[in-house]
Structure formats: structure tokens, C-alpha cells
Short mmCIF file of N, CA and C in Angstrom, two decimals:
data_model
loop_
_atom_site.label_atom_id
_atom_site.label_comp_id
_atom_site.label_asym_id
_atom_site.label_seq_id
_atom_site.Cartn_x
_atom_site.Cartn_y
_atom_site.Cartn_z
N VAL A 279 17.05 -8.29 -52.66
CA VAL A 279 16.69 -7.80 -51.46
C VAL A 279 18.32 -7.18 -50.98
N PHE A 280 18.09 -5.94 -50.50
CA PHE A 280 19.37 -5.46 -50.09
C PHE A 280 18.99 -4.97 -48.57
N THR A 281 20.05 -5.23 -47.73
CA THR A 281 19.64 -5.02 -46.34
C THR A 281 20.56 -4.09 -45.62
N GLN A 282 20.61 -3.16 -44.88
CA GLN A 282 21.48 -2.23 -44.34
C GLN A 282 21.19 -2.72 -42.74
N VAL A 283 22.01 -2.75 -41.92
CA VAL A 283 21.99 -2.73 -40.50
C VAL A 283 22.45 -1.73 -39.96
N ILE A 284 22.26 -1.08 -39.37
CA ILE A 284 22.62 0.09 -38.54
C ILE A 284 22.87 0.13 -37.06
N THR A 285 23.91 -0.42 -36.31
CA THR A 285 24.18 -0.67 -35.06
C THR A 285 24.53 0.44 -34.29
N ILE A 286 23.66 0.64 -33.45
CA ILE A 286 23.81 1.67 -32.43
C ILE A 286 24.58 1.27 -31.22
N GLU A 287 25.59 1.58 -30.67
CA GLU A 287 26.36 1.58 -29.53
C GLU A 287 26.51 2.55 -28.57
N ASP A 288 26.88 2.42 -27.25
CA ASP A 288 27.18 3.29 -26.25
C ASP A 288 28.40 2.74 -25.58
N LYS A 289 29.45 3.15 -26.22
CA LYS A 289 30.95 3.03 -25.69
C LYS A 289 31.55 4.31 -24.76
N THR A 290 30.87 5.34 -24.75
CA THR A 290 31.35 6.50 -24.08
C THR A 290 30.66 6.55 -22.37
N ALA A 291 31.61 6.65 -21.87
CA ALA A 291 31.28 6.76 -20.27
C ALA A 291 30.99 8.14 -20.02
N PRO A 292 30.10 8.73 -18.98
CA PRO A 292 29.46 9.78 -18.47
C PRO A 292 30.48 10.50 -18.05
N THR A 293 30.56 11.87 -18.00
CA THR A 293 31.57 12.66 -17.90
C THR A 293 30.82 13.74 -16.84
N TRP A 294 31.89 14.42 -15.86
CA TRP A 294 31.68 15.10 -14.93
C TRP A 294 31.21 16.38 -15.41
N THR A 295 30.17 17.28 -15.43
CA THR A 295 29.90 18.51 -15.42
C THR A 295 30.51 19.56 -14.64
N THR A 296 30.35 18.99 -13.16
CA THR A 296 30.94 19.69 -11.93
C THR A 296 32.78 19.79 -12.26
N ALA A 297 32.98 21.06 -12.08
CA ALA A 297 34.51 21.52 -12.20
C ALA A 297 35.05 20.46 -11.27
N ALA A 298 36.45 20.07 -11.79
CA ALA A 298 37.33 19.11 -10.76
C ALA A 298 37.47 19.30 -9.42
N THR A 299 38.09 20.58 -9.26
CA THR A 299 37.90 21.01 -7.76
C THR A 299 36.52 21.66 -7.18
N ALA A 300 35.70 21.63 -7.69
CA ALA A 300 34.42 22.49 -7.10
C ALA A 300 34.08 21.89 -5.96
N LEU A 301 34.13 21.11 -5.82
CA LEU A 301 33.72 20.56 -4.04
C LEU A 301 34.91 20.65 -3.09
N ASN A 302 36.13 20.52 -3.41
CA ASN A 302 36.98 20.86 -2.77
C ASN A 302 36.88 22.29 -1.54
N THR A 303 37.09 22.05 -0.18
CA THR A 303 36.99 23.00 0.54
C THR A 303 38.00 22.70 1.71
N THR A 304 38.17 24.12 2.60
CA THR A 304 38.79 24.16 3.72
C THR A 304 38.14 24.41 4.55
N ILE A 305 38.08 23.68 5.82
CA ILE A 305 36.93 24.17 7.09
C ILE A 305 38.06 24.14 8.40
N GLU A 306 37.64 24.96 9.43
CA GLU A 306 37.94 25.21 10.85
C GLU A 306 37.48 23.74 11.48
N CYS A 307 38.23 23.40 12.17
CA CYS A 307 38.00 22.21 12.74
C CYS A 307 37.00 21.99 13.41
N SER A 308 36.55 23.10 14.16
CA SER A 308 35.20 23.12 14.98
C SER A 308 33.97 23.22 14.26
N ASN A 309 34.10 23.83 13.02
CA ASN A 309 33.10 24.19 12.02
C ASN A 309 31.96 22.83 11.62
N THR A 310 31.48 22.11 12.61
CA THR A 310 30.88 20.67 11.99
C THR A 310 29.72 20.95 11.07
N GLU A 311 28.93 22.54 11.02
CA GLU A 311 27.80 22.49 10.28
C GLU A 311 28.62 22.57 8.46
N ALA A 312 29.71 23.21 8.48
CA ALA A 312 30.38 23.52 7.47
C ALA A 312 30.87 22.19 6.92
N LEU A 313 31.29 21.06 7.62
CA LEU A 313 31.63 20.13 7.36
C LEU A 313 30.38 19.25 6.77
N ALA A 314 29.36 19.31 7.74
CA ALA A 314 28.24 18.19 7.21
C ALA A 314 27.55 18.70 5.94
N THR A 315 27.71 20.07 5.50
CA THR A 315 27.65 20.30 4.10
C THR A 315 28.31 20.33 3.03
N ALA A 316 29.81 20.38 3.46
CA ALA A 316 30.88 19.86 2.31
C ALA A 316 30.36 18.14 2.04
N GLN A 317 30.11 17.47 3.24
CA GLN A 317 29.96 15.94 3.05
C GLN A 317 28.81 15.64 2.30
N SER A 318 27.79 16.67 2.31
CA SER A 318 26.55 16.38 1.70
C SER A 318 26.44 16.65 0.30
N LYS A 319 27.43 17.11 -0.01
CA LYS A 319 27.64 17.90 -1.75
C LYS A 319 27.60 16.40 -2.76
N PHE A 320 27.63 16.55 -4.00
CA PHE A 320 27.51 15.52 -4.94
C PHE A 320 27.98 16.46 -6.24
N PRO A 321 28.92 15.82 -6.83
CA PRO A 321 28.91 16.19 -8.27
C PRO A 321 28.08 15.77 -9.18
N VAL A 322 27.78 16.63 -10.33
CA VAL A 322 26.76 16.42 -11.36
C VAL A 322 27.60 15.70 -12.74
N ALA A 323 26.89 14.72 -13.17
CA ALA A 323 27.34 14.01 -14.39
C ALA A 323 26.47 14.53 -15.54
N SER A 324 26.90 14.02 -16.85
CA SER A 324 26.25 13.79 -17.83
C SER A 324 26.41 12.87 -18.99
N ASP A 325 25.80 12.32 -19.64
CA ASP A 325 26.14 11.27 -20.58
C ASP A 325 25.31 11.51 -22.10
N ASN A 326 26.02 11.05 -22.78
CA ASN A 326 25.99 11.40 -24.44
C ASN A 326 24.42 10.88 -24.93
N CYS A 327 24.10 9.74 -24.29
CA CYS A 327 22.99 8.72 -24.60
C CYS A 327 21.75 8.62 -23.54
N ASP A 328 22.45 8.67 -22.19
CA ASP A 328 21.54 8.16 -20.94
C ASP A 328 21.48 9.54 -20.30
N SER A 329 19.78 10.04 -20.44
CA SER A 329 19.65 11.26 -19.95
C SER A 329 19.68 11.36 -18.51
N ASP A 330 19.44 10.30 -18.09
CA ASP A 330 19.53 10.08 -16.21
C ASP A 330 20.70 9.32 -15.94
N VAL A 331 21.62 10.08 -15.63
CA VAL A 331 23.08 9.31 -14.80
C VAL A 331 23.16 10.24 -13.53
N THR A 332 21.71 9.91 -12.60
CA THR A 332 21.87 10.24 -11.23
C THR A 332 22.23 9.17 -10.27
N ASN A 333 22.64 8.36 -10.71
CA ASN A 333 23.09 6.98 -10.07
C ASN A 333 24.61 7.21 -9.24
N ILE A 334 24.96 7.95 -9.00
CA ILE A 334 26.07 8.32 -8.53
C ILE A 334 26.36 7.76 -7.09
N VAL A 335 27.75 6.95 -7.22
CA VAL A 335 28.16 6.04 -6.21
C VAL A 335 29.23 6.83 -5.34
N LYS A 336 28.78 7.46 -4.17
CA LYS A 336 29.92 8.14 -3.15
C LYS A 336 30.79 7.00 -2.50
N ASN A 337 31.98 7.29 -2.48
CA ASN A 337 33.01 6.26 -1.59
C ASN A 337 33.48 7.71 -0.54
N ALA A 338 33.21 7.57 0.53
CA ALA A 338 33.24 8.54 1.53
C ALA A 338 34.28 7.85 1.97
N GLY A 339 35.37 8.82 2.20
CA GLY A 339 36.98 8.58 3.03
C GLY A 339 36.85 8.67 4.19
N GLN A 340 37.66 8.09 5.11
CA GLN A 340 37.87 8.52 6.59
C GLN A 340 38.64 9.64 6.78
N PHE A 341 38.50 10.24 7.88
CA PHE A 341 39.37 11.24 7.95
C PHE A 341 40.78 10.83 8.00
N VAL A 342 41.84 11.31 7.85
CA VAL A 342 42.85 11.36 7.77
C VAL A 342 43.80 12.53 8.60
N ALA A 343 44.21 12.15 9.84
CA ALA A 343 44.92 13.27 10.32
C ALA A 343 46.01 13.73 10.04
N ASN A 344 46.75 14.64 10.42
CA ASN A 344 47.96 15.33 10.07
C ASN A 344 49.06 14.63 10.99
N GLU A 345 50.09 14.67 10.75
CA GLU A 345 51.09 13.84 11.67
C GLU A 345 51.45 15.53 12.62
N GLY A 346 51.23 15.03 13.89
CA GLY A 346 51.59 16.33 14.76
C GLY A 346 50.66 17.31 14.92
N CYS A 347 49.14 17.05 14.34
CA CYS A 347 48.29 17.94 14.40
C CYS A 347 46.96 17.01 14.29
N ALA A 348 46.50 16.21 15.11
CA ALA A 348 45.39 15.51 15.45
C ALA A 348 44.27 16.24 14.93
N ASN A 349 44.00 17.45 15.08
CA ASN A 349 42.69 18.11 14.80
C ASN A 349 42.72 18.46 13.52
N SER A 350 44.02 18.45 12.69
CA SER A 350 43.75 18.70 11.34
C SER A 350 44.06 17.52 10.52
N GLY A 351 43.61 17.69 9.11
CA GLY A 351 44.01 16.49 8.46
C GLY A 351 42.65 16.84 6.95
N SER A 352 42.53 15.44 6.54
CA SER A 352 41.36 15.63 5.07
C SER A 352 40.57 14.35 5.22
N TYR A 353 39.67 14.64 4.29
CA TYR A 353 38.73 13.83 4.25
C TYR A 353 38.67 13.47 2.50
N THR A 354 39.16 12.54 1.88
CA THR A 354 38.94 12.50 0.44
C THR A 354 37.80 11.39 0.16
N ASN A 355 36.68 11.91 -0.53
CA ASN A 355 35.83 11.49 -0.97
C ASN A 355 35.66 11.31 -2.67
N THR A 356 35.44 9.83 -3.06
CA THR A 356 35.27 9.75 -4.54
C THR A 356 33.75 9.39 -5.04
N TRP A 357 33.44 9.72 -6.49
CA TRP A 357 32.51 9.12 -6.85
C TRP A 357 32.53 8.51 -8.07
N THR A 358 31.92 7.63 -8.61
CA THR A 358 31.85 7.38 -10.08
C THR A 358 30.02 7.35 -10.55
N VAL A 359 29.93 6.98 -11.88
CA VAL A 359 28.86 6.93 -12.32
C VAL A 359 28.62 6.11 -13.22
N THR A 360 27.89 5.12 -13.52
CA THR A 360 27.84 4.25 -14.67
C THR A 360 26.16 4.66 -15.32
N ASP A 361 26.58 4.60 -16.75
CA ASP A 361 25.22 4.52 -17.37
C ASP A 361 24.74 3.35 -17.67
N ALA A 362 23.72 3.26 -18.57
CA ALA A 362 22.37 2.09 -18.60
C ALA A 362 23.42 1.25 -19.71
N CYS A 363 24.14 1.65 -20.21
CA CYS A 363 24.83 0.44 -20.98
C CYS A 363 26.48 0.27 -20.11
N SER A 364 26.38 0.29 -19.00
CA SER A 364 27.67 -0.17 -18.01
C SER A 364 29.05 0.48 -18.10
N ASN A 365 28.79 1.57 -18.92
CA ASN A 365 30.23 2.25 -19.22
C ASN A 365 30.14 3.45 -17.83
N THR A 366 31.38 2.99 -16.80
CA THR A 366 31.67 4.09 -15.83
C THR A 366 32.44 4.92 -16.02
N SER A 367 32.11 6.39 -15.35
CA SER A 367 32.90 7.45 -15.53
C SER A 367 34.35 7.39 -14.85
N GLU A 368 35.06 8.32 -14.85
CA GLU A 368 36.36 8.47 -14.24
C GLU A 368 36.08 8.63 -12.87
N VAL A 369 36.92 8.66 -11.98
CA VAL A 369 36.41 8.94 -10.41
C VAL A 369 36.56 10.54 -10.41
N PHE A 370 35.77 11.06 -9.72
CA PHE A 370 35.40 12.23 -9.26
C PHE A 370 36.10 12.38 -8.05
N THR A 371 36.99 13.60 -7.60
CA THR A 371 37.44 13.36 -6.12
C THR A 371 37.06 14.47 -5.57
N GLN A 372 36.83 14.65 -4.20
CA GLN A 372 36.93 15.85 -3.47
C GLN A 372 37.73 15.73 -2.17
N VAL A 373 38.21 16.78 -1.94
CA VAL A 373 39.41 16.71 -0.64
C VAL A 373 38.67 18.07 0.32
N ILE A 374 38.24 17.35 1.61
CA ILE A 374 37.70 18.35 2.60
C ILE A 374 39.01 18.51 3.44
N THR A 375 39.84 19.59 3.58
CA THR A 375 40.74 19.89 4.38
C THR A 375 40.27 20.78 5.69
N ILE A 376 40.59 19.77 6.90
CA ILE A 376 40.28 20.59 8.29
C ILE A 376 41.69 20.93 8.71
N GLU A 377 41.26 22.09 9.17
CA GLU A 377 42.54 22.83 9.67
C GLU A 377 42.19 23.38 11.10
N ASP A 378 43.26 23.50 11.92
CA ASP A 378 43.11 24.28 13.28
C ASP A 378 44.06 25.01 13.61
N LYS A 379 43.57 26.33 13.03
CA LYS A 379 44.14 27.74 13.02
C LYS A 379 43.97 28.81 14.20
N THR A 380 42.96 28.31 15.21
CA THR A 380 42.49 29.09 16.22
C THR A 380 43.03 28.50 17.48
N ALA A 381 43.63 29.80 18.28
CA ALA A 381 44.42 29.84 19.29
C ALA A 381 43.45 29.50 20.53
N PRO A 382 43.97 28.65 21.56
CA PRO A 382 43.14 28.55 22.50
C PRO A 382 43.03 29.77 23.50
N THR A 383 41.65 30.11 24.19
CA THR A 383 41.38 31.03 24.80
C THR A 383 41.29 31.03 26.53
N TRP A 384 41.49 31.83 27.10
CA TRP A 384 41.42 31.88 28.38
C TRP A 384 39.75 32.10 29.11
N THR A 385 39.57 31.00 29.80
CA THR A 385 38.13 30.89 30.27
C THR A 385 38.12 31.53 31.66
N THR A 386 39.00 31.60 32.15
CA THR A 386 39.53 32.45 33.58
C THR A 386 38.92 34.04 33.27
N GLU A 387 38.09 34.67 34.05
CA GLU A 387 37.98 36.18 33.84
C GLU A 387 39.37 37.02 33.81
N THR A 388 39.46 37.97 33.01
CA THR A 388 40.65 38.70 33.33
C THR A 388 40.55 39.55 34.53
N ALA A 389 41.72 39.28 34.99
CA ALA A 389 42.09 40.13 36.39
C ALA A 389 41.68 39.28 37.67
N SER A 390 40.80 38.34 37.40
CA SER A 390 40.39 37.51 38.72
C SER A 390 41.30 37.06 39.31
N LEU A 391 42.76 37.04 38.80
CA LEU A 391 43.78 36.15 39.64
C LEU A 391 44.42 37.14 40.35
N ASN A 392 44.26 38.52 40.01
CA ASN A 392 45.03 39.53 40.76
C ASN A 392 44.58 39.47 42.26
N THR A 393 45.47 39.97 43.22
CA THR A 393 45.22 39.81 44.33
C THR A 393 46.49 40.98 45.23
N THR A 394 46.00 41.19 46.45
CA THR A 394 46.52 41.94 47.24
C THR A 394 46.76 41.38 48.36
N VAL A 395 48.08 41.34 48.58
CA VAL A 395 48.35 40.57 50.23
C VAL A 395 49.14 41.68 51.10
N GLU A 396 49.31 41.64 52.21
CA GLU A 396 49.95 42.21 53.39
C GLU A 396 51.34 41.37 53.14
N CYS A 397 52.40 42.33 52.93
CA CYS A 397 54.00 42.07 53.15
C CYS A 397 54.51 40.91 53.75
N SER A 398 53.81 40.79 55.14
CA SER A 398 54.07 39.52 55.87
C SER A 398 53.30 38.27 55.83
N ASP A 399 52.57 38.45 55.18
CA ASP A 399 51.46 37.15 55.03
C ASP A 399 52.04 36.33 53.96
N SER A 400 52.85 35.34 54.24
CA SER A 400 53.78 34.67 53.24
C SER A 400 52.98 33.33 52.63
N ALA A 401 51.71 33.14 53.63
CA ALA A 401 50.78 32.25 53.12
C ALA A 401 50.11 32.57 52.07
N ALA A 402 49.76 33.47 52.44
CA ALA A 402 48.53 34.36 51.22
C ALA A 402 49.60 34.53 50.23
N LEU A 403 50.61 34.88 50.11
CA LEU A 403 51.48 35.11 48.78
C LEU A 403 51.74 33.49 47.89
N GLU A 404 52.13 32.74 49.12
CA GLU A 404 52.08 31.18 48.39
C GLU A 404 50.86 30.88 47.39
N MET A 405 49.86 31.03 48.35
CA MET A 405 48.63 30.85 47.62
C MET A 405 48.16 31.53 46.25
N ALA A 406 48.55 33.15 46.34
CA ALA A 406 48.35 33.63 45.24
C ALA A 406 49.32 33.25 44.04
N GLN A 407 50.68 33.02 44.49
CA GLN A 407 51.41 32.54 43.49
C GLN A 407 51.09 30.98 42.95
N ALA A 408 50.58 30.44 43.45
CA ALA A 408 49.68 28.95 43.09
C ALA A 408 48.70 29.09 42.41
N LYS A 409 47.79 29.97 42.00
CA LYS A 409 46.89 29.97 41.15
C LYS A 409 47.35 29.94 39.87
N PHE A 410 46.31 29.37 38.99
CA PHE A 410 46.31 29.22 37.69
C PHE A 410 45.13 29.50 36.68
N PRO A 411 45.28 30.07 35.90
CA PRO A 411 44.21 30.54 34.76
C PRO A 411 43.63 29.27 34.08
N VAL A 412 42.48 28.85 33.56
CA VAL A 412 41.83 27.85 32.69
C VAL A 412 41.60 28.37 31.40
N ALA A 413 42.07 27.52 30.35
CA ALA A 413 42.21 27.51 28.84
C ALA A 413 40.99 26.68 28.72
N MET A 414 40.43 26.87 27.04
CA MET A 414 39.71 26.07 26.37
C MET A 414 40.57 26.07 24.93
N ASP A 415 39.94 25.44 23.98
CA ASP A 415 39.88 25.37 22.84
C ASP A 415 38.99 25.04 21.91
N ASN A 416 38.95 25.21 20.66
CA ASN A 416 37.81 25.37 20.05
C ASN A 416 37.93 23.56 19.14
N CYS A 417 38.98 22.78 19.41
CA CYS A 417 39.23 21.47 18.90
C CYS A 417 39.80 20.72 19.77
N ASP A 418 40.96 21.08 20.60
CA ASP A 418 41.60 20.58 21.37
C ASP A 418 41.18 20.26 22.99
N SER A 419 40.53 19.20 23.11
CA SER A 419 39.86 19.23 24.57
C SER A 419 40.90 18.93 25.83
N ASP A 420 42.17 18.95 25.59
CA ASP A 420 42.99 18.96 26.64
C ASP A 420 44.05 20.05 26.56
N VAL A 421 43.65 21.01 26.82
CA VAL A 421 44.59 22.62 26.84
C VAL A 421 44.89 22.70 28.26
N THR A 422 45.38 21.60 29.05
CA THR A 422 46.20 21.57 30.33
C THR A 422 47.90 21.91 30.67
N ASN A 423 48.11 22.00 29.45
CA ASN A 423 49.67 22.53 29.18
C ASN A 423 49.85 23.84 29.55
N ILE A 424 49.18 24.47 30.22
CA ILE A 424 49.43 25.93 30.45
C ILE A 424 50.91 26.22 31.29
N SER A 425 52.00 27.30 30.85
CA SER A 425 52.84 27.28 31.08
C SER A 425 53.03 29.00 31.75
N LYS A 426 53.46 28.67 32.66
CA LYS A 426 53.80 30.16 33.74
C LYS A 426 55.32 30.68 33.88
N SER A 427 55.22 31.60 33.47
CA SER A 427 56.32 32.68 33.34
C SER A 427 56.80 33.31 34.72
N ALA A 428 56.85 33.29 35.52
CA ALA A 428 56.82 33.60 37.12
C ALA A 428 57.75 35.03 36.96
N GLY A 429 57.03 36.27 37.51
CA GLY A 429 57.81 37.56 37.18
C GLY A 429 58.49 37.57 38.52
N GLN A 430 59.56 38.34 38.62
CA GLN A 430 60.30 38.64 39.82
C GLN A 430 59.84 39.84 40.49
N PHE A 431 59.93 39.92 41.95
CA PHE A 431 59.49 41.02 42.80
C PHE A 431 60.06 42.51 42.23
N VAL A 432 59.12 43.40 42.08
CA VAL A 432 59.57 44.73 41.83
C VAL A 432 58.94 45.81 42.64
N ALA A 433 59.83 45.99 43.53
CA ALA A 433 59.48 46.63 44.66
C ALA A 433 59.07 48.27 44.21
N ASN A 434 58.49 48.85 44.94
CA ASN A 434 57.97 50.29 44.59
C ASN A 434 59.11 51.24 45.36
N GLU A 435 59.02 52.46 44.72
CA GLU A 435 60.12 53.33 44.94
C GLU A 435 59.77 53.88 45.94
N GLY A 436 60.80 53.96 47.20
CA GLY A 436 60.55 54.27 48.40
C GLY A 436 59.88 53.62 49.60
N CYS A 437 59.38 52.51 48.96
CA CYS A 437 58.94 51.51 49.89
C CYS A 437 59.27 50.06 49.72
N ALA A 438 60.55 49.58 50.08
CA ALA A 438 61.26 48.44 49.47
C ALA A 438 60.35 47.06 49.77
N ASN A 439 59.44 47.22 50.65
CA ASN A 439 58.68 46.16 51.14
C ASN A 439 57.26 45.86 50.60
N SER A 440 56.97 46.75 49.55
CA SER A 440 55.58 46.77 48.92
C SER A 440 55.99 46.96 47.57
N GLY A 441 55.36 46.38 46.58
CA GLY A 441 55.76 46.08 45.45
C GLY A 441 54.71 44.96 44.63
N SER A 442 55.02 44.50 43.46
CA SER A 442 54.23 43.47 42.78
C SER A 442 55.19 42.61 42.33
N TYR A 443 54.36 41.32 41.91
CA TYR A 443 54.79 40.01 40.81
C TYR A 443 54.01 40.13 39.69
N THR A 444 54.38 40.41 38.57
CA THR A 444 53.52 40.26 37.51
C THR A 444 53.92 38.66 36.42
N ASN A 445 53.01 37.93 36.81
CA ASN A 445 52.84 36.29 36.34
C ASN A 445 52.35 36.35 34.75
N THR A 446 52.78 35.81 34.15
CA THR A 446 52.24 35.52 32.78
C THR A 446 52.13 33.84 32.26
N TRP A 447 50.86 33.55 31.54
CA TRP A 447 50.81 32.35 31.33
C TRP A 447 50.70 32.13 29.86
N THR A 448 50.98 31.35 29.08
CA THR A 448 50.26 30.68 27.68
C THR A 448 50.06 29.53 27.82
N VAL A 449 49.34 28.89 26.79
CA VAL A 449 48.97 27.76 26.40
C VAL A 449 48.61 27.41 24.65
N THR A 450 49.39 26.02 24.56
CA THR A 450 49.24 25.79 23.12
C THR A 450 48.55 24.68 22.94
N ASP A 451 47.65 24.55 21.94
CA ASP A 451 47.13 23.60 21.75
C ASP A 451 47.75 22.56 20.80
N ALA A 452 47.33 21.32 20.36
CA ALA A 452 47.75 20.15 19.73
C ALA A 452 48.77 20.59 18.42
N CYS A 453 47.94 21.86 17.56
CA CYS A 453 48.35 22.28 16.37
C CYS A 453 49.53 23.12 16.66
N GLY A 454 49.78 23.76 17.63
CA GLY A 454 50.97 24.57 17.64
C GLY A 454 50.31 25.96 17.92
N ASN A 455 49.02 26.09 17.99
CA ASN A 455 48.39 27.62 18.05
C ASN A 455 48.58 27.98 19.64
#
């Protein structure tokens, strides 16, 4: 009697069919819908012997803020998959980059701080000069660092007691926009 033993083994780990950077994305900090979509994506794997390698395990990374701009940073998510013979794939990595590229906007209506005062009404002038616009930002909830550039009085030609002050304001969010 002659005996032949053919041993079948599976020592090959599953591989990723999703391209290495295919799930990477960059999202504006205020776009929660795009972030949810990016977080819900999964890579696809295949295996030379196991036709069902859908047991992909995700390790969801925490948000890591960039230094100097807490509204921007990244999430790094990783996945592995193991076939029926306990061969584990290499780690698949997804980087979701969060950025803040949107400048604050003024919520105060244009020209709503404009006012006309009588030249002798110093109290009205003082009240007008004390007014400030209000701003908001898509990601920075505290944009109260409004900076005023107070204009000098510019007299009207022919009447030195009348004229105007032109004041301007700027505001910067936590990411320098």
C-alpha cells in the first residue's frame, strides 16, 4: 500500500482590496454630515481561501487637535481582518483631516451701527463710538476678540464742525481666519 497525504494549509493573511488612501478625506470643521459619512466608511478585504472576510474590526481613533488651532486636527482610524484560519491582515489606516479655513462672519447687519449726531451732542457721539458689531464662526464659539480700528475725525470741506468718523473692526477665529 502506498499512501499519499496532501496537507492543505492557509497561512496567507487577508489583503485589502480598498486602495491604501481611498478612505482618507479632508473636511471643514463645521461639516458634521461629511464627518459622519467619513467615519461610517469601511475598507474591503479579500482572502485567497476564505470567501467571507467581512469580520473587519475597526479601532476608531480619537480626535487629535492641531497645536494652536483646536478646531482642526485629525482622526486616525485603523482596521484589521482575520480569516477563518486566524491569519490577520496588515493594518488598514484612514486619516480624516479636519480643517478650519472659514473666516468668522458678522451677524450685525451692515450699516446698522451708522448714526448721525449733532456736533454739540458729545454723549451721543460717545454712545455711537462705544458700539461694536457681533461676529460668529462656523467652528469657534467664542469670537469676542473683535478689534476696533478707530478712525480719525474727517471734517467736511467748508464746515469744520461737521464730518465723519469711519471705524473698522476685524475678528479672528482660533485658527487664524
